[in-house]
CSV table of C-alpha atoms and ligand atoms in Angstrom, one decimal:
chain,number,residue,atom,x,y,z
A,91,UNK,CA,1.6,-4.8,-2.1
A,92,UNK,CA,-1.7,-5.2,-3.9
A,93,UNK,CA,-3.4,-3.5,-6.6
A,94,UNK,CA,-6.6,-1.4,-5.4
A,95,UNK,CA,-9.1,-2.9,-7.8
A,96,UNK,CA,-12.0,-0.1,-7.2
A,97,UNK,CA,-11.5,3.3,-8.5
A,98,UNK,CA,-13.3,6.4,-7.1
A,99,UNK,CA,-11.3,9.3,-7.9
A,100,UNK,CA,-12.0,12.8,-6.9
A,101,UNK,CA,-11.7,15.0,-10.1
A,102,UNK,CA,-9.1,17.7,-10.9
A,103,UNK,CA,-11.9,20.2,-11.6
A,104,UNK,CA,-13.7,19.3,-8.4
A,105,UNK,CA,-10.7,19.3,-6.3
A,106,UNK,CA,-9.7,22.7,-8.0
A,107,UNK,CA,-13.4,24.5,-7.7
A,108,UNK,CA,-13.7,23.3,-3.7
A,109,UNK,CA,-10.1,25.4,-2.9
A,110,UNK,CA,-10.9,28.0,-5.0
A,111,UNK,CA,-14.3,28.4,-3.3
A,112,UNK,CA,-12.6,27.9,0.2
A,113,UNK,CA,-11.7,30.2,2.2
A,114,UNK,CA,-8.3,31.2,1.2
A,115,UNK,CA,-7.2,35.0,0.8
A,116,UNK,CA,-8.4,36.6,-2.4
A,117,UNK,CA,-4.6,37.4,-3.8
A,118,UNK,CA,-3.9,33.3,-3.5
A,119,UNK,CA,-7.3,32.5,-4.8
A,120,UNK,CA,-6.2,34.8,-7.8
A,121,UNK,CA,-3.0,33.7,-8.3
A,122,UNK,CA,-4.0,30.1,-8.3
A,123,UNK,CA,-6.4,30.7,-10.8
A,124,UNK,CA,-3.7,32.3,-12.6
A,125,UNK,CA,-2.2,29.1,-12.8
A,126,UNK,CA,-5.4,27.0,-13.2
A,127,UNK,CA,-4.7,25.7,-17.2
A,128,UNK,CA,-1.0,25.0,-16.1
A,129,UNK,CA,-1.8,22.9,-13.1
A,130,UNK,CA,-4.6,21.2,-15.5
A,131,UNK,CA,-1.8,20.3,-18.2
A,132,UNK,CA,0.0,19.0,-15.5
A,133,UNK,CA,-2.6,16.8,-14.4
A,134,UNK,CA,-3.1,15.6,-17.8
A,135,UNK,CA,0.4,14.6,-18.2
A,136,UNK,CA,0.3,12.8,-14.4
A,137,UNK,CA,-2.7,10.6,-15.6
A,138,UNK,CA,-1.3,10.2,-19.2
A,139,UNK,CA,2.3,8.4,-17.5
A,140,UNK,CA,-0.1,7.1,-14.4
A,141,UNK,CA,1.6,3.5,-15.4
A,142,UNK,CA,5.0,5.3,-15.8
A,143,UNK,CA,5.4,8.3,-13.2
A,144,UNK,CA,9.0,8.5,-13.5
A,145,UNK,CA,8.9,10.0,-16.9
A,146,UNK,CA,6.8,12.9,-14.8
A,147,UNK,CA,9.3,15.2,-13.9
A,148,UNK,CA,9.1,18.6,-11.0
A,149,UNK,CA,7.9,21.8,-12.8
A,150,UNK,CA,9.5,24.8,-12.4
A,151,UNK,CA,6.8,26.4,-10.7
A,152,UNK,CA,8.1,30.1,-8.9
A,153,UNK,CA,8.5,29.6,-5.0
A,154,UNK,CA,5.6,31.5,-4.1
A,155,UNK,CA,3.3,29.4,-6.0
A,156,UNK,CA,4.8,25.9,-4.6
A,157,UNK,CA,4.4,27.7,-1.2
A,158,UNK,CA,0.3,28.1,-2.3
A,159,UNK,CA,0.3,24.9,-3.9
A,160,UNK,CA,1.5,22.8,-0.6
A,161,UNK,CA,-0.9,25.1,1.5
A,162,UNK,CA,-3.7,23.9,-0.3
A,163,UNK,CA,-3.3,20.4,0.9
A,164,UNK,CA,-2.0,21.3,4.6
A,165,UNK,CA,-5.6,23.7,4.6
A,166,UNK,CA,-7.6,21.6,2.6
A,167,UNK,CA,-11.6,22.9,2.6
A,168,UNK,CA,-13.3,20.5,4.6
A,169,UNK,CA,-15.8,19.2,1.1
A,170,UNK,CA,-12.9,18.0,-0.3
A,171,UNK,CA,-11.5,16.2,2.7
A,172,UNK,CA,-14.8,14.2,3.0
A,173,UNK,CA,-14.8,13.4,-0.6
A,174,UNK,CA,-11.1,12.0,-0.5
A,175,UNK,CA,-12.1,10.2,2.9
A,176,UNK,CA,-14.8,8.9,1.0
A,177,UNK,CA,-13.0,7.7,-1.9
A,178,UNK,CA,-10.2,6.2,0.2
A,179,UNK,CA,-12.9,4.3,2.0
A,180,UNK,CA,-14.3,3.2,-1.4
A,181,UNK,CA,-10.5,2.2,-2.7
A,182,UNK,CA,-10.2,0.3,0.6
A,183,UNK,CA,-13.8,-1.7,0.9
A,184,UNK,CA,-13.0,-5.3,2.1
A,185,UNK,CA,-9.8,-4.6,2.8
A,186,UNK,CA,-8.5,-2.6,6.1
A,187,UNK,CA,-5.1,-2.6,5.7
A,188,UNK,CA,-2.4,-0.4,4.1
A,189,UNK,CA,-2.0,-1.2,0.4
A,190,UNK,CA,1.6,-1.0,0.7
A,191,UNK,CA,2.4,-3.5,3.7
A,192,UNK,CA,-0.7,-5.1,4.0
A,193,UNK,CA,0.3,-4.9,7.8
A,194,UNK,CA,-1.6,-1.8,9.8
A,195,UNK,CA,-4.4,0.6,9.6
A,196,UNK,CA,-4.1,2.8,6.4
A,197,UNK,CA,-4.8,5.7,8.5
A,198,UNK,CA,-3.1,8.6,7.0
A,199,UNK,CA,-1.9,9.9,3.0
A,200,UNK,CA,1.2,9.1,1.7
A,201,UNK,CA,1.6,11.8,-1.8
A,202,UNK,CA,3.3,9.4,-4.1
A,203,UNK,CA,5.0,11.8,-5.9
A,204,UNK,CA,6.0,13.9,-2.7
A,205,UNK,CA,4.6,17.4,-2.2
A,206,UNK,CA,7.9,18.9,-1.6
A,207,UNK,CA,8.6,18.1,-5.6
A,208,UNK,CA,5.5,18.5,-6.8
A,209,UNK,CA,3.2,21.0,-4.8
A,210,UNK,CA,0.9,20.8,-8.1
A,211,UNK,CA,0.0,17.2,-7.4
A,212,UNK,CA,-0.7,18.0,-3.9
A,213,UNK,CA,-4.4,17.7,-3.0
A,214,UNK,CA,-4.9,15.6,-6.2
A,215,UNK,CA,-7.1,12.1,-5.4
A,216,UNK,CA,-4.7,10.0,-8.1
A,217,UNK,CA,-1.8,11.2,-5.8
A,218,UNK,CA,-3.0,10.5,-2.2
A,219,UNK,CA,-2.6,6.8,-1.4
A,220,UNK,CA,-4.4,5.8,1.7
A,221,UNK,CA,-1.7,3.9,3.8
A,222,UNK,CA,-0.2,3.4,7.5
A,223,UNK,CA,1.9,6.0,9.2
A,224,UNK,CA,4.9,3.7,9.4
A,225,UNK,CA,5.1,3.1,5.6
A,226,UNK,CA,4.3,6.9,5.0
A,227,UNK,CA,7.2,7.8,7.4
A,228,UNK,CA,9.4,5.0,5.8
A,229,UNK,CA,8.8,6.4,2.3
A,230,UNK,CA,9.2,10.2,3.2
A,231,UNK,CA,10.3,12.4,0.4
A,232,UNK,CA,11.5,9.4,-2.1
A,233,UNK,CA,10.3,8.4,-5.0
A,234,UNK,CA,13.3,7.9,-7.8
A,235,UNK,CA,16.5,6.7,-7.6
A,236,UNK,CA,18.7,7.2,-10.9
A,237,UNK,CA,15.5,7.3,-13.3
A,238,UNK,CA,13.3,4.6,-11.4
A,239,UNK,CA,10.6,4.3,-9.5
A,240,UNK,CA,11.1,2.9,-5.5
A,241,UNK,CA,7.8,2.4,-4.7
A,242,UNK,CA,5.1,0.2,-6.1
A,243,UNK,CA,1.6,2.1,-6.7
A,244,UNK,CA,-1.7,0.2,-5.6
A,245,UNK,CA,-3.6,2.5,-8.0
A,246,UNK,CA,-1.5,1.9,-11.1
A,247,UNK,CA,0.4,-1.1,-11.2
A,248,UNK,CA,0.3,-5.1,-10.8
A,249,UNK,CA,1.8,-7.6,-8.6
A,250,UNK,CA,3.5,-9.5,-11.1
A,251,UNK,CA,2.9,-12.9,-9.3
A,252,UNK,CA,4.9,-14.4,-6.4
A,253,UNK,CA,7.5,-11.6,-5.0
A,254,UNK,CA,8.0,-13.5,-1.2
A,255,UNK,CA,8.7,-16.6,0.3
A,256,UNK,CA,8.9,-17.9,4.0
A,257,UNK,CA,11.0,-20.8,6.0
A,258,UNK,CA,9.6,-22.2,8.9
A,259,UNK,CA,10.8,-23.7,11.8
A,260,UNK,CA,7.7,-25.3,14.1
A,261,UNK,CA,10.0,-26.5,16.3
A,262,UNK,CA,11.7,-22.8,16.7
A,263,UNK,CA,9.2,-20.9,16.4
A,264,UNK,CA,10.7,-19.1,13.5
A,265,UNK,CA,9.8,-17.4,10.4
A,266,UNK,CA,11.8,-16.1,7.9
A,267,UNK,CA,10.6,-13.9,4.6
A,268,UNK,CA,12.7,-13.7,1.5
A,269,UNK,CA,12.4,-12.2,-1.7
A,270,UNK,CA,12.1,-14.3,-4.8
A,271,UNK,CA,10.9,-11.6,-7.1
A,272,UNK,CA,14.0,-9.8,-8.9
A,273,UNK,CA,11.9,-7.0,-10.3
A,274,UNK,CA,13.0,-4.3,-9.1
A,275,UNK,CA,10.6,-2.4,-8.1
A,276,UNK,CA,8.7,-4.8,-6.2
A,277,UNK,CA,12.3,-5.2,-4.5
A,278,UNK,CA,13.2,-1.6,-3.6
A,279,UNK,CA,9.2,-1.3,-2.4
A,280,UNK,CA,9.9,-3.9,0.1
A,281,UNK,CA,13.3,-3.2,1.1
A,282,UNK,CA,12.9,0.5,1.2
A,283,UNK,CA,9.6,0.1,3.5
A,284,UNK,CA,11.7,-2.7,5.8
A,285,UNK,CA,8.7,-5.1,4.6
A,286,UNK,CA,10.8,-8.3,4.9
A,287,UNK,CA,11.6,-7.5,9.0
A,288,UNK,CA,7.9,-6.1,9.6
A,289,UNK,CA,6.6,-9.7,8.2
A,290,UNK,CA,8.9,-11.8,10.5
A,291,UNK,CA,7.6,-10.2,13.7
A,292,UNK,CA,3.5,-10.3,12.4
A,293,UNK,CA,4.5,-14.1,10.7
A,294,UNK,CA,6.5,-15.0,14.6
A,295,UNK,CA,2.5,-14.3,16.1
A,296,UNK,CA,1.0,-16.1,13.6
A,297,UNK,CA,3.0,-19.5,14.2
A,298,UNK,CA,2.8,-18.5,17.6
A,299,UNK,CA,-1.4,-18.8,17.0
A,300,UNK,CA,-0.9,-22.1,14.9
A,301,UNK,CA,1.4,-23.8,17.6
A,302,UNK,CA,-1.0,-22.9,20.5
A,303,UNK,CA,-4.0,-24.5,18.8
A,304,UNK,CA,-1.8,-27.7,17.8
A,305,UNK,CA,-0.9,-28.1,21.6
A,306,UNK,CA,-4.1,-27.1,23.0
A,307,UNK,CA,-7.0,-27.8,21.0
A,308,UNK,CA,-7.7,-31.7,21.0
A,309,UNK,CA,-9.9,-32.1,18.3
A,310,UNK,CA,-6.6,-30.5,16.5
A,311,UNK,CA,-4.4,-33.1,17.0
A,312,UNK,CA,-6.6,-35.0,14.1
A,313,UNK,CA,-4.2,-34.1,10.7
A,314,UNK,CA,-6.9,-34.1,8.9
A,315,UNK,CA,-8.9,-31.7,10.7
A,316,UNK,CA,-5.9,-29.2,11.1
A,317,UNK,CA,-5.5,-29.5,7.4
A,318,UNK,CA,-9.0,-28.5,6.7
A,319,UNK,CA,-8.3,-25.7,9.1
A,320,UNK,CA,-5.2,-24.6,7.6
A,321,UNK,CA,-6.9,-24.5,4.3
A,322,UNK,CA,-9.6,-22.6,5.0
A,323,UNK,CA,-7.3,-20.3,6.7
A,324,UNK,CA,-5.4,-20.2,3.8
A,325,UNK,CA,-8.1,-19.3,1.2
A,326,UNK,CA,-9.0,-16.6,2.9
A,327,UNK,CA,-6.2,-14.6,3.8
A,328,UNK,CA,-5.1,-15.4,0.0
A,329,UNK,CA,-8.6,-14.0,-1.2
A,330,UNK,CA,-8.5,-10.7,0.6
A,331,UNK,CA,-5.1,-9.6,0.9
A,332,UNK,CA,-3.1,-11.8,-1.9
A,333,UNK,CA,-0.7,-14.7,-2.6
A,334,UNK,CA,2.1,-12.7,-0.9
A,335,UNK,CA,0.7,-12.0,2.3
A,336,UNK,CA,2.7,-12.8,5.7
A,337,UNK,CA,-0.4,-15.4,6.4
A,338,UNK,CA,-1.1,-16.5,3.1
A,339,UNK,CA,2.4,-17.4,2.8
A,340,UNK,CA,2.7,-19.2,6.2
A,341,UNK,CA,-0.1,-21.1,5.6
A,342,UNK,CA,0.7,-22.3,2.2
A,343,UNK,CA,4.1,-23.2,3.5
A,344,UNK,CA,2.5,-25.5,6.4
A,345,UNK,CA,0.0,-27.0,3.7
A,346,UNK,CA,2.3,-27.9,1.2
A,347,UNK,CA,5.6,-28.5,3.2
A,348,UNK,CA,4.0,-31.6,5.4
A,349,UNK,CA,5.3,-29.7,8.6
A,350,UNK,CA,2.1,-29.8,10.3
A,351,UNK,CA,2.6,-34.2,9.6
A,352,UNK,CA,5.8,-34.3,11.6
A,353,UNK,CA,4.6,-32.4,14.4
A,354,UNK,CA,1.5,-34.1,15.0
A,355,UNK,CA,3.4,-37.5,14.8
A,356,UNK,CA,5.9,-36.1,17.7
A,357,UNK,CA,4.0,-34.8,20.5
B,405,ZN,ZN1,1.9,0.2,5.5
Protein backbone atom coordinates (compact mmCIF):
# COMPACT_ATOMS: atom_id res chain seq x y z
CA UNK A 1 0.00 0.00 0.00
CA UNK A 2 1.94 3.03 -1.24
CA UNK A 3 1.38 5.65 -3.68
CA UNK A 4 3.55 5.32 -6.98
CA UNK A 5 5.04 8.75 -6.93
CA UNK A 6 6.56 8.68 -10.73
CA UNK A 7 4.21 8.77 -13.50
CA UNK A 8 5.11 7.41 -17.05
CA UNK A 9 2.00 6.59 -18.68
CA UNK A 10 1.64 5.07 -22.13
CA UNK A 11 -0.97 7.21 -24.08
CA UNK A 12 -4.39 6.19 -25.27
CA UNK A 13 -3.60 7.29 -28.80
CA UNK A 14 -0.23 5.37 -28.66
CA UNK A 15 -1.67 2.29 -27.21
CA UNK A 16 -4.55 2.54 -29.83
CA UNK A 17 -2.15 3.33 -33.10
CA UNK A 18 0.43 0.22 -31.99
CA UNK A 19 -2.90 -2.45 -32.14
CA UNK A 20 -4.24 -1.00 -34.86
CA UNK A 21 -0.92 -1.24 -36.72
CA UNK A 22 -0.47 -4.86 -35.28
CA UNK A 23 -1.13 -7.55 -36.91
CA UNK A 24 -4.65 -8.27 -36.18
CA UNK A 25 -7.24 -9.39 -39.04
CA UNK A 26 -8.39 -6.47 -41.24
CA UNK A 27 -12.36 -6.98 -40.22
CA UNK A 28 -11.19 -6.43 -36.24
CA UNK A 29 -8.83 -3.73 -37.18
CA UNK A 30 -11.99 -2.11 -38.89
CA UNK A 31 -14.31 -2.66 -36.37
CA UNK A 32 -12.07 -1.36 -33.72
CA UNK A 33 -11.61 1.62 -35.53
CA UNK A 34 -15.25 1.76 -35.72
CA UNK A 35 -15.26 2.22 -32.24
CA UNK A 36 -12.07 4.40 -31.87
CA UNK A 37 -14.04 7.89 -30.61
CA UNK A 38 -16.15 5.66 -28.24
CA UNK A 39 -13.30 3.91 -26.57
CA UNK A 40 -11.55 7.61 -26.56
CA UNK A 41 -14.66 9.12 -24.59
CA UNK A 42 -14.29 6.30 -22.40
CA UNK A 43 -10.92 6.95 -21.62
CA UNK A 44 -11.59 10.46 -21.00
CA UNK A 45 -14.17 9.73 -18.48
CA UNK A 46 -11.64 6.84 -16.78
CA UNK A 47 -8.98 9.67 -16.27
CA UNK A 48 -11.61 12.40 -15.40
CA UNK A 49 -12.91 9.96 -12.11
CA UNK A 50 -9.04 8.49 -11.89
CA UNK A 51 -9.50 9.66 -7.97
CA UNK A 52 -13.09 8.14 -7.97
CA UNK A 53 -13.34 4.94 -10.28
CA UNK A 54 -16.40 3.70 -8.82
CA UNK A 55 -18.47 6.41 -10.39
CA UNK A 56 -17.01 4.56 -13.84
CA UNK A 57 -19.50 2.20 -14.64
CA UNK A 58 -19.27 -1.08 -17.58
CA UNK A 59 -20.38 0.14 -21.09
CA UNK A 60 -22.70 -1.68 -22.96
CA UNK A 61 -20.36 -2.49 -25.54
CA UNK A 62 -21.97 -5.57 -28.11
CA UNK A 63 -20.23 -9.01 -27.26
CA UNK A 64 -18.28 -9.14 -30.24
CA UNK A 65 -16.52 -6.01 -29.61
CA UNK A 66 -15.68 -7.00 -25.73
CA UNK A 67 -14.47 -10.30 -27.26
CA UNK A 68 -11.96 -7.83 -29.63
CA UNK A 69 -11.39 -5.58 -26.86
CA UNK A 70 -10.03 -8.42 -24.34
CA UNK A 71 -8.03 -9.85 -27.33
CA UNK A 72 -6.15 -6.88 -27.73
CA UNK A 73 -4.51 -7.22 -24.34
CA UNK A 74 -4.21 -11.16 -24.36
CA UNK A 75 -2.26 -10.39 -28.19
CA UNK A 76 -0.81 -7.28 -27.35
CA UNK A 77 1.88 -6.10 -30.36
CA UNK A 78 5.02 -6.54 -28.94
CA UNK A 79 5.93 -2.08 -29.08
CA UNK A 80 3.44 -1.73 -26.82
CA UNK A 81 4.38 -4.52 -24.38
CA UNK A 82 7.94 -2.86 -24.17
CA UNK A 83 6.59 0.51 -23.63
CA UNK A 84 4.24 -0.66 -20.68
CA UNK A 85 7.38 -2.87 -19.30
CA UNK A 86 9.09 0.21 -19.56
CA UNK A 87 6.78 2.45 -17.78
CA UNK A 88 6.10 -0.23 -15.04
CA UNK A 89 9.82 -0.25 -14.54
CA UNK A 90 9.80 3.61 -14.34
CA UNK A 91 6.51 3.56 -11.77
CA UNK A 92 8.59 0.96 -9.84
CA UNK A 93 12.38 2.66 -9.72
CA UNK A 94 13.76 2.22 -6.09
CA UNK A 95 11.29 0.16 -5.23
CA UNK A 96 10.99 -3.77 -6.19
CA UNK A 97 8.08 -4.78 -4.63
CA UNK A 98 4.35 -4.97 -5.38
CA UNK A 99 2.61 -1.66 -4.67
CA UNK A 100 -0.18 -3.45 -3.17
CA UNK A 101 1.54 -5.69 -0.47
CA UNK A 102 4.76 -4.31 -0.43
CA UNK A 103 5.75 -8.16 0.07
CA UNK A 104 6.88 -9.96 -3.50
CA UNK A 105 8.13 -9.29 -6.91
CA UNK A 106 5.58 -7.14 -8.89
CA UNK A 107 5.97 -9.53 -11.72
CA UNK A 108 2.70 -9.60 -13.54
CA UNK A 109 -0.58 -6.92 -14.32
CA UNK A 110 -3.34 -6.70 -12.25
CA UNK A 111 -6.33 -4.55 -14.66
CA UNK A 112 -7.81 -2.53 -11.84
CA UNK A 113 -11.02 -2.24 -13.24
CA UNK A 114 -11.07 -6.01 -14.51
CA UNK A 115 -11.08 -6.82 -18.20
CA UNK A 116 -14.01 -8.97 -17.95
CA UNK A 117 -16.20 -5.58 -17.12
CA UNK A 118 -14.44 -3.37 -18.93
CA UNK A 119 -12.58 -4.86 -22.13
CA UNK A 120 -12.28 -1.07 -23.20
CA UNK A 121 -9.81 -0.36 -20.40
CA UNK A 122 -7.90 -3.32 -21.26
CA UNK A 123 -4.50 -2.61 -22.61
CA UNK A 124 -4.69 0.94 -21.22
CA UNK A 125 -1.26 2.04 -19.16
CA UNK A 126 -3.59 4.05 -16.27
CA UNK A 127 -5.34 0.50 -15.84
CA UNK A 128 -2.37 -1.98 -15.60
CA UNK A 129 -0.85 -1.91 -12.12
CA UNK A 130 2.39 -3.67 -11.98
CA UNK A 131 1.95 -6.11 -8.85
CA UNK A 132 2.74 -9.77 -7.53
CA UNK A 133 0.85 -12.86 -8.80
CA UNK A 134 -0.52 -13.56 -5.32
CA UNK A 135 -2.21 -10.18 -4.96
CA UNK A 136 -3.37 -10.33 -8.65
CA UNK A 137 -4.88 -13.80 -8.01
CA UNK A 138 -6.27 -12.50 -4.57
CA UNK A 139 -7.97 -9.57 -6.25
CA UNK A 140 -9.44 -11.48 -9.41
CA UNK A 141 -12.46 -10.01 -10.98
CA UNK A 142 -13.40 -7.56 -7.92
CA UNK A 143 -13.38 -4.28 -7.67
CA UNK A 144 -16.95 -2.83 -5.98
CA UNK A 145 -18.89 -3.92 -3.48
CA UNK A 146 -22.35 -2.04 -3.08
CA UNK A 147 -21.01 1.29 -4.77
CA UNK A 148 -17.31 1.17 -3.31
CA UNK A 149 -14.11 0.69 -4.18
CA UNK A 150 -12.12 -2.69 -2.47
CA UNK A 151 -8.98 -1.95 -3.54
CA UNK A 152 -6.62 0.89 -2.95
CA UNK A 153 -4.86 2.31 -6.32
CA UNK A 154 -1.03 3.16 -6.13
CA UNK A 155 -1.51 5.42 -9.14
CA UNK A 156 -4.43 7.47 -7.80
CA UNK A 157 -4.78 7.57 -4.25
CA UNK A 158 -2.94 8.37 -0.79
CA UNK A 159 -2.15 6.46 2.28
CA UNK A 160 -3.85 8.48 4.61
CA UNK A 161 -1.27 7.97 7.48
CA UNK A 162 -0.88 5.08 9.82
CA UNK A 163 -3.42 2.02 8.67
CA UNK A 164 -1.27 -1.08 10.74
CA UNK A 165 0.08 -1.79 13.93
CA UNK A 166 2.22 -4.80 15.28
CA UNK A 167 2.57 -6.66 19.00
CA UNK A 168 5.67 -8.31 19.72
CA UNK A 169 6.59 -10.94 21.78
CA UNK A 170 10.79 -11.35 21.82
CA UNK A 171 10.45 -13.87 24.03
CA UNK A 172 7.83 -15.89 21.59
CA UNK A 173 8.96 -15.05 18.75
CA UNK A 174 5.73 -13.60 17.71
CA UNK A 175 4.26 -10.90 15.63
CA UNK A 176 1.04 -9.85 15.26
CA UNK A 177 -0.47 -7.06 12.64
CA UNK A 178 -3.64 -5.16 13.27
CA UNK A 179 -5.49 -2.62 11.63
CA UNK A 180 -5.90 0.78 13.16
CA UNK A 181 -7.12 2.55 10.12
CA UNK A 182 -11.06 2.50 9.88
CA UNK A 183 -11.15 3.79 6.35
CA UNK A 184 -12.55 1.60 4.53
CA UNK A 185 -10.91 1.10 1.82
CA UNK A 186 -7.56 0.82 3.12
CA UNK A 187 -9.46 -1.96 5.29
CA UNK A 188 -11.20 -4.02 2.52
CA UNK A 189 -7.57 -3.62 0.47
CA UNK A 190 -5.85 -5.42 3.23
CA UNK A 191 -8.41 -7.78 4.25
CA UNK A 192 -9.49 -8.67 0.82
CA UNK A 193 -5.60 -9.32 -0.30
CA UNK A 194 -5.09 -11.42 3.30
CA UNK A 195 -2.39 -8.64 3.94
CA UNK A 196 -2.61 -8.88 7.74
CA UNK A 197 -1.64 -12.96 7.65
CA UNK A 198 1.00 -12.37 4.73
CA UNK A 199 2.75 -9.74 7.25
CA UNK A 200 2.86 -12.16 10.25
CA UNK A 201 4.80 -14.86 8.37
CA UNK A 202 7.44 -12.08 6.51
CA UNK A 203 7.29 -9.98 10.26
CA UNK A 204 7.94 -13.94 12.16
CA UNK A 205 11.52 -13.88 9.82
CA UNK A 206 12.26 -10.58 10.52
CA UNK A 207 12.26 -11.06 14.54
CA UNK A 208 13.69 -14.27 13.68
CA UNK A 209 16.83 -12.01 11.96
CA UNK A 210 16.72 -9.50 15.06
CA UNK A 211 16.81 -12.27 17.69
CA UNK A 212 19.69 -14.18 15.96
CA UNK A 213 21.94 -11.03 15.93
CA UNK A 214 20.97 -10.26 19.67
CA UNK A 215 22.21 -13.77 20.70
CA UNK A 216 24.97 -14.09 18.35
CA UNK A 217 26.62 -10.91 17.57
CA UNK A 218 28.70 -9.70 20.70
CA UNK A 219 29.31 -6.32 19.83
CA UNK A 220 25.22 -6.43 19.91
CA UNK A 221 24.80 -7.01 23.23
CA UNK A 222 25.90 -3.11 23.76
CA UNK A 223 22.02 -1.34 23.83
CA UNK A 224 23.36 1.31 22.55
CA UNK A 225 24.86 -0.14 19.61
CA UNK A 226 21.61 -2.27 18.80
CA UNK A 227 19.76 0.92 19.02
CA UNK A 228 21.79 2.66 16.50
CA UNK A 229 21.25 -0.47 14.46
CA UNK A 230 17.65 -0.68 14.87
CA UNK A 231 17.43 2.83 13.85
CA UNK A 232 19.12 2.77 10.89
CA UNK A 233 17.20 -0.16 10.04
CA UNK A 234 14.29 1.64 10.66
CA UNK A 235 14.88 4.68 8.54
CA UNK A 236 15.37 2.88 5.80
CA UNK A 237 12.80 0.46 5.39
CA UNK A 238 10.42 3.55 6.40
CA UNK A 239 12.05 5.70 3.47
CA UNK A 240 11.57 3.14 0.69
CA UNK A 241 8.56 1.27 1.33
CA UNK A 242 6.58 3.51 4.07
CA UNK A 243 5.48 3.99 7.68
CA UNK A 244 3.23 0.88 7.28
CA UNK A 245 5.64 -1.63 6.17
CA UNK A 246 5.90 -5.20 8.02
CA UNK A 247 9.74 -3.91 8.91
CA UNK A 248 9.12 -0.40 9.39
CA UNK A 249 6.62 -1.34 11.78
CA UNK A 250 8.59 -3.96 13.69
CA UNK A 251 11.35 -1.83 14.01
CA UNK A 252 9.57 1.19 15.33
CA UNK A 253 7.88 -1.06 17.76
CA UNK A 254 11.41 -2.45 19.16
CA UNK A 255 12.66 1.34 19.23
CA UNK A 256 10.06 2.87 20.95
CA UNK A 257 8.64 -0.06 23.11
CA UNK A 258 12.01 -0.54 25.19
CA UNK A 259 11.85 -4.38 24.32
CA UNK A 260 15.17 -4.60 23.01
CA UNK A 261 16.20 -3.03 27.10
CA UNK A 262 14.60 -5.98 28.78
CA UNK A 263 16.15 -8.55 26.66
CA UNK A 264 19.58 -7.37 26.74
CA UNK A 265 19.24 -7.07 30.65
CA UNK A 266 18.08 -10.94 30.76
CA UNK A 267 20.47 -13.03 28.80
ZN1 LIG B 1 1.33 -8.03 -3.80
Amino acid sequence: MIKLRKKNFVSFKKSFDSICASGKSPTVINSLAGQRNEIEARVLKYLNNRRALENVFPAALSPDISVELKSCYDGMPSDLKFQLELSHKYFLRGLHVCPYCLISEADTKDHYLPKEDFPEFSFLSYNLIPCCANCNRRKGRQFLKDGRRLFFNPYFDSVPGRILDVELSLARETVSFHLVEKDSLLASHVEKLNIIERYNDKGAGVLSEIIYLLNDYPSMRDEEEFVNHMDVEYNKSKSRYGINHYTSLIYEKLLLSGLVGQVLQDP
